[in-house]
mmCIF file of C-alpha atoms in Angstrom:
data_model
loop_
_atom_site.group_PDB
_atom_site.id
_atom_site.type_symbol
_atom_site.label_atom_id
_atom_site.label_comp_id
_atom_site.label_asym_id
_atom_site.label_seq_id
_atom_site.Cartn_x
_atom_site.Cartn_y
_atom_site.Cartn_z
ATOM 1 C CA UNK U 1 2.574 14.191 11.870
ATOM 2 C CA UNK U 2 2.052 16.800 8.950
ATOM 3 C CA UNK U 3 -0.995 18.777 9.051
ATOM 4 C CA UNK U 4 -2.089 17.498 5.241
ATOM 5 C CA UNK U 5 -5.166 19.059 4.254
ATOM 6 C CA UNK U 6 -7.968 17.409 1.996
ATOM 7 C CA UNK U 7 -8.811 19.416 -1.140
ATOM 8 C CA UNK U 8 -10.445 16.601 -3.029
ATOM 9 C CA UNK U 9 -12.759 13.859 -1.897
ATOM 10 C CA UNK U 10 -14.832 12.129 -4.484
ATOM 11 C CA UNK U 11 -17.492 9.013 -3.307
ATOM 12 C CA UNK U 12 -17.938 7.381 -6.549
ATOM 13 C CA UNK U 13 -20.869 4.937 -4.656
ATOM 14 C CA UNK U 14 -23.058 8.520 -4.820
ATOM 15 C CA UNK U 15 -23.816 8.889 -8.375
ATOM 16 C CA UNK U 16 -21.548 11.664 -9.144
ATOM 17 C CA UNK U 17 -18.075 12.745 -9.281
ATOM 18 C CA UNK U 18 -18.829 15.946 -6.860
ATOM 19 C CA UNK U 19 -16.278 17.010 -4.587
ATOM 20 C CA UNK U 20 -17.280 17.061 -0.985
ATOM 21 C CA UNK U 21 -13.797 18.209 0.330
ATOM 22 C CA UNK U 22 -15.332 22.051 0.261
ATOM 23 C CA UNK U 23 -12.737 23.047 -2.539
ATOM 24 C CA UNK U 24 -15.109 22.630 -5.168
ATOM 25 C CA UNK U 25 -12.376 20.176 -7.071
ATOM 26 C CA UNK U 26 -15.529 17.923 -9.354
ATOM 27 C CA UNK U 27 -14.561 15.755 -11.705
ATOM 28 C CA UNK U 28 -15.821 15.671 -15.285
ATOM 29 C CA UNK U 29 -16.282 11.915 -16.576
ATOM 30 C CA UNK U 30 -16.903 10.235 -19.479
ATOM 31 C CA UNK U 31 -18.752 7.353 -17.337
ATOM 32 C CA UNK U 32 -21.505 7.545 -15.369
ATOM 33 C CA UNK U 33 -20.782 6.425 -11.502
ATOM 34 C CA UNK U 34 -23.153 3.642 -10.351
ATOM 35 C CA UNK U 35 -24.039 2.436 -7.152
ATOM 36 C CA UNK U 36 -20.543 0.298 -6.942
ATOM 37 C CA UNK U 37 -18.402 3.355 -7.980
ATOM 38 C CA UNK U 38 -16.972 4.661 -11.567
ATOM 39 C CA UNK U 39 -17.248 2.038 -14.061
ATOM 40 C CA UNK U 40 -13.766 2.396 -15.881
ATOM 41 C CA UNK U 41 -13.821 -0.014 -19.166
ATOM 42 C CA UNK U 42 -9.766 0.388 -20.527
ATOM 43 C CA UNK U 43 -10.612 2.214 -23.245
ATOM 44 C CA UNK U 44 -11.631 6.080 -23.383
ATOM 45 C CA UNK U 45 -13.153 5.911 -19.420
ATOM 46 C CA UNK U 46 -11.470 8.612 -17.257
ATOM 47 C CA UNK U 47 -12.386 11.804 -14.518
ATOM 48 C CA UNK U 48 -10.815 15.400 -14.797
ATOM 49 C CA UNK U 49 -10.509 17.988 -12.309
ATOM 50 C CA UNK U 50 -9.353 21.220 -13.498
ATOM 51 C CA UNK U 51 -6.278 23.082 -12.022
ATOM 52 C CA UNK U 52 -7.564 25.161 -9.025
ATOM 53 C CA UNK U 53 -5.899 27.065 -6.388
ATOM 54 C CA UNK U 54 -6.223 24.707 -3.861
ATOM 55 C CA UNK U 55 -4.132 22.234 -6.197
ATOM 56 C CA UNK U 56 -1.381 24.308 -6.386
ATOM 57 C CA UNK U 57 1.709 24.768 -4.198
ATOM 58 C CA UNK U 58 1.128 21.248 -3.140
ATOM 59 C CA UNK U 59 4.599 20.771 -1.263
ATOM 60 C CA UNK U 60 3.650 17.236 -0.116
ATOM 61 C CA UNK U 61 0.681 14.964 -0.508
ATOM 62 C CA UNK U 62 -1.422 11.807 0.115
ATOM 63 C CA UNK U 63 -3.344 10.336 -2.694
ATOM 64 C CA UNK U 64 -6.078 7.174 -1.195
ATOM 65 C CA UNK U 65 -7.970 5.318 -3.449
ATOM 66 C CA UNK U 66 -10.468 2.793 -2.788
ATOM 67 C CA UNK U 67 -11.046 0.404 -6.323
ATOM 68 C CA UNK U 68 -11.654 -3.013 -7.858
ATOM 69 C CA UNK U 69 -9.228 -3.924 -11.063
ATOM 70 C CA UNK U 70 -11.044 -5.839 -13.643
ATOM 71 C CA UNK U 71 -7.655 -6.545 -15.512
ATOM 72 C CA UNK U 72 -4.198 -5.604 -15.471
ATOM 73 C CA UNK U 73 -1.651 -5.117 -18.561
ATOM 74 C CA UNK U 74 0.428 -1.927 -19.378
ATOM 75 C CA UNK U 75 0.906 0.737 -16.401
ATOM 76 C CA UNK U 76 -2.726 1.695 -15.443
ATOM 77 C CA UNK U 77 -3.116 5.200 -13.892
ATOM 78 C CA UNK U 78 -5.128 5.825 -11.078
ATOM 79 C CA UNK U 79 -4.739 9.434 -10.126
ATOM 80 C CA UNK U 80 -1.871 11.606 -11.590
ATOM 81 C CA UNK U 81 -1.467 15.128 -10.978
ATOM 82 C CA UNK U 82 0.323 16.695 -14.173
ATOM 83 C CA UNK U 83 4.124 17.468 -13.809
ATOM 84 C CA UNK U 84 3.582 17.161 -9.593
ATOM 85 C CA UNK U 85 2.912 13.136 -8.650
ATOM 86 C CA UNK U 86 1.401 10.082 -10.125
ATOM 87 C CA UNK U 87 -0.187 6.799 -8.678
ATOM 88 C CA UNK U 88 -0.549 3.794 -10.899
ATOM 89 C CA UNK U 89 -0.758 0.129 -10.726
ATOM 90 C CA UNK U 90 2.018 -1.830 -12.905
ATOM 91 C CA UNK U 91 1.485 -4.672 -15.279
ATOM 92 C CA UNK U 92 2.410 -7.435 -12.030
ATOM 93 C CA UNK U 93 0.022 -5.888 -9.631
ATOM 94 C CA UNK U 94 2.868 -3.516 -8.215
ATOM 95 C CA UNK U 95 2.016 0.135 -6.943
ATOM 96 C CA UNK U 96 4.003 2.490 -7.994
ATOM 97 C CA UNK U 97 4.495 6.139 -6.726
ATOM 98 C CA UNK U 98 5.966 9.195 -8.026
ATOM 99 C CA UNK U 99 6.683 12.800 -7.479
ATOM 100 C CA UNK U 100 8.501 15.465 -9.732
ATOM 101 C CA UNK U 101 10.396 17.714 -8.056
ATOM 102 C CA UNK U 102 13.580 19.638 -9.475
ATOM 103 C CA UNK U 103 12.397 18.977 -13.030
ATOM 104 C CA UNK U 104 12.590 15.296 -12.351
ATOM 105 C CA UNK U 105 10.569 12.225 -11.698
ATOM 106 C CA UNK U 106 11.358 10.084 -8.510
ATOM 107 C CA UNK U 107 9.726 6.783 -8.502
ATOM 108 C CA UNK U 108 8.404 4.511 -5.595
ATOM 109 C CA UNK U 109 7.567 0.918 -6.147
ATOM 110 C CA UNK U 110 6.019 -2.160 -4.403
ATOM 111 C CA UNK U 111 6.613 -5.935 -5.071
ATOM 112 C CA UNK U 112 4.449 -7.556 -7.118
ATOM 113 C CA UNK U 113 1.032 -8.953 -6.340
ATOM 114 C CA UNK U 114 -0.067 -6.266 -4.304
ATOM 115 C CA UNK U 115 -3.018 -5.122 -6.251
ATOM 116 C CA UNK U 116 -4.792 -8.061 -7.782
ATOM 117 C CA UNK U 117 -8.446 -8.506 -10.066
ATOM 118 C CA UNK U 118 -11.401 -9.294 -8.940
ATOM 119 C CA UNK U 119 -11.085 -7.670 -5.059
ATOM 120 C CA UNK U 120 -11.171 -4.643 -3.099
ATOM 121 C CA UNK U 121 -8.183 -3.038 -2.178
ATOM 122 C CA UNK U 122 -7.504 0.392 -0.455
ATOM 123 C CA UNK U 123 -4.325 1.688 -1.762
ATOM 124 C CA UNK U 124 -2.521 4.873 -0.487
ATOM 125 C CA UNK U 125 0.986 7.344 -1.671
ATOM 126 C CA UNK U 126 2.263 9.125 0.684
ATOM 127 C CA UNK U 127 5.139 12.254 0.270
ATOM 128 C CA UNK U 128 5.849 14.343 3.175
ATOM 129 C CA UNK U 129 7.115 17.436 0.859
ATOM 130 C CA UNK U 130 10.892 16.578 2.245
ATOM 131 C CA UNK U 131 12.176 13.733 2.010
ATOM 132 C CA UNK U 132 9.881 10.394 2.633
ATOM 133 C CA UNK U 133 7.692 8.752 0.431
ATOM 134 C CA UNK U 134 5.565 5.633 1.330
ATOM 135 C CA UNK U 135 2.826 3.138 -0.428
ATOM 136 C CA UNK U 136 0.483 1.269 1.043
ATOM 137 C CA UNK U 137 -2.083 -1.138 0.617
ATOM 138 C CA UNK U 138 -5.559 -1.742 2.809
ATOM 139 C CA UNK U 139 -3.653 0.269 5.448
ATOM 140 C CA UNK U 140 -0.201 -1.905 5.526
ATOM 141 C CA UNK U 141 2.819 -0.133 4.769
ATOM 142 C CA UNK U 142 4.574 -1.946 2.026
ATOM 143 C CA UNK U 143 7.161 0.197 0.624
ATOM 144 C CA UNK U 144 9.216 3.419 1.654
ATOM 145 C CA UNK U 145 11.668 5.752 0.012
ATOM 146 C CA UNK U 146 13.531 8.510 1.740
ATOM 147 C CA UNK U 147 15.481 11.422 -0.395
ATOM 148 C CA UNK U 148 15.698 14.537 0.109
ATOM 149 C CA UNK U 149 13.695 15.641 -2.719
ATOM 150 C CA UNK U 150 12.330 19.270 -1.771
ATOM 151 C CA UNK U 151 8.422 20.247 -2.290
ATOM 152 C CA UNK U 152 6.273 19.050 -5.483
ATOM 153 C CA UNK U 153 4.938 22.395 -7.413
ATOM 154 C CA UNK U 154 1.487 22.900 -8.968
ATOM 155 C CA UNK U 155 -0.159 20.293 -10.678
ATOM 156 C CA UNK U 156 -0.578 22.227 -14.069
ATOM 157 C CA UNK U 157 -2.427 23.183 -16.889
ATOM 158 C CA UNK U 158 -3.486 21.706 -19.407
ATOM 159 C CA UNK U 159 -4.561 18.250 -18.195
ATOM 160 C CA UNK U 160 -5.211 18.781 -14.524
ATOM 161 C CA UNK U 161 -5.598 16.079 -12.153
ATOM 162 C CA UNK U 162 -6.500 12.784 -13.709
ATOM 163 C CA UNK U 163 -8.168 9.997 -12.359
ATOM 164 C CA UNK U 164 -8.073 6.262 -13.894
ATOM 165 C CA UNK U 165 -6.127 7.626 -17.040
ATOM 166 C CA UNK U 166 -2.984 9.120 -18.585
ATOM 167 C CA UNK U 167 -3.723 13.133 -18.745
ATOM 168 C CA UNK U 168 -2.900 13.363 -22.582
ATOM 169 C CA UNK U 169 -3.491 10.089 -24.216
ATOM 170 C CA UNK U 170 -5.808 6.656 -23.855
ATOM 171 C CA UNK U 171 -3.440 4.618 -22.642
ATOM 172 C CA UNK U 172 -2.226 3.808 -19.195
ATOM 173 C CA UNK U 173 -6.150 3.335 -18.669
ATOM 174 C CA UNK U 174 -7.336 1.990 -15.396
ATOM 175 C CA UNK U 175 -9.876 -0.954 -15.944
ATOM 176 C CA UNK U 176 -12.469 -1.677 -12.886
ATOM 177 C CA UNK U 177 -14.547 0.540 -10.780
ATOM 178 C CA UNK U 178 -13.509 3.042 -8.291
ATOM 179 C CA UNK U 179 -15.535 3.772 -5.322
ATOM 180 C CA UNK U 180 -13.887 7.038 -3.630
ATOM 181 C CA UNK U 181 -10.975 8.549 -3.755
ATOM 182 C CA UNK U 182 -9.056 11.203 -1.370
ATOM 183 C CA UNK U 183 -5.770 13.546 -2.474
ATOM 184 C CA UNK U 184 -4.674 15.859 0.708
ATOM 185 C CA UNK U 185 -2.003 18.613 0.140
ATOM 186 C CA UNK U 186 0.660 19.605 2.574
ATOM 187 C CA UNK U 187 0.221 23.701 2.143
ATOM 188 C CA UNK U 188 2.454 26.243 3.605
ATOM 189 C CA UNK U 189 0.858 27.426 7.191
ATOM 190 C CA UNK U 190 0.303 31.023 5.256
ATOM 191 C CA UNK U 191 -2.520 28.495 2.561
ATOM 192 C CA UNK U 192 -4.036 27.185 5.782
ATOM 193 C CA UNK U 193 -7.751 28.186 5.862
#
């Protein structure tokens, strides 16, 4: 198994959207976190982590994300990384995954249904920085991909990482609550701490 190391971990359910991975990666939100997680209304609700270091060079990568839907319509983002990956849920209830690599998107998608409102789910992408990509929901595997697609670059400036909304625009807005999310990175062994 890759050695994927965690470079952001936010717990929604504590009030803040504070990084405990060690990176330093906070979010910056225009909702307040409550005791159920981020509060995300489908309007102008979204978290931003700033390009750092440790989000660069990402090579491969596992996104997890723990959240309630309160309604579904359009393509509602989740967590996108700009020009490297993207993890949204589609109009049907459908996850869909996606990496850029070689100046070009490659897309991963589930049948419909998988996400639905009202409940819990635990949804995770996976890309091994070669050629597999994977999507699963509350831990079953539900749809893979393999291409040789090469490594995913930097997730760059100017909109960062972006959780529960497209980087540059309020649409593709995620409507529910959140209660943690996880993104690993697949360095090179000479990034390793």
């Amino acid at each position: 198994m890759a050695d994927f190391e965690l470079v952001v971990h936010h717990d929604y359910t504590s009030g803040t959207c504070t990084d405990t991975s060690g990176f330093g990666n906070h979010g910056f939100g225009t909702m307040s976190p409550d005791t159920d997680g981020m509060p995300f209304d489908g309007h102008s609700s979204r978290v931003v982590v700033f390009p750092a270091p440790s989000l660069t060079n990402l090579g491969g990568l596992r996104a997890r994300v723990r959240l309630r839907p309160d309604a579904l319509s359009e393509r509602r983002t989740l967590i996108e990384g700009y020009l490297a990956f993207s993890l949204s849920i589609e109009p049907d209830g459908a996850l869909l995954g996606a990496v850029y690599a070689g100046l070009k998107w490659y897309v991963l998608s589930t049948p419909p249904g998988i996400v639905t409102t009202g409940r819990w789910t635990d949804v995770a992408f996976v890309y091994d920085g070669r050629d597999t990509m994977s999507l699963s929901a509350d831990g079953t595997l539900i749809a893979l991909r393999q291409d040789l697609l090469g490594r995913i670059a930097d997730i760059e400036w100017p909109y960062g990482l972006n959780i529960g909304a497209w980087p540059d625009d309020d649409v593709r807005i995620f409507a529910g609550v959140m209660s943690e999310l996880w993104l690993w990175r697949l360095p090179t062994s000479a990034e390793h701490r």
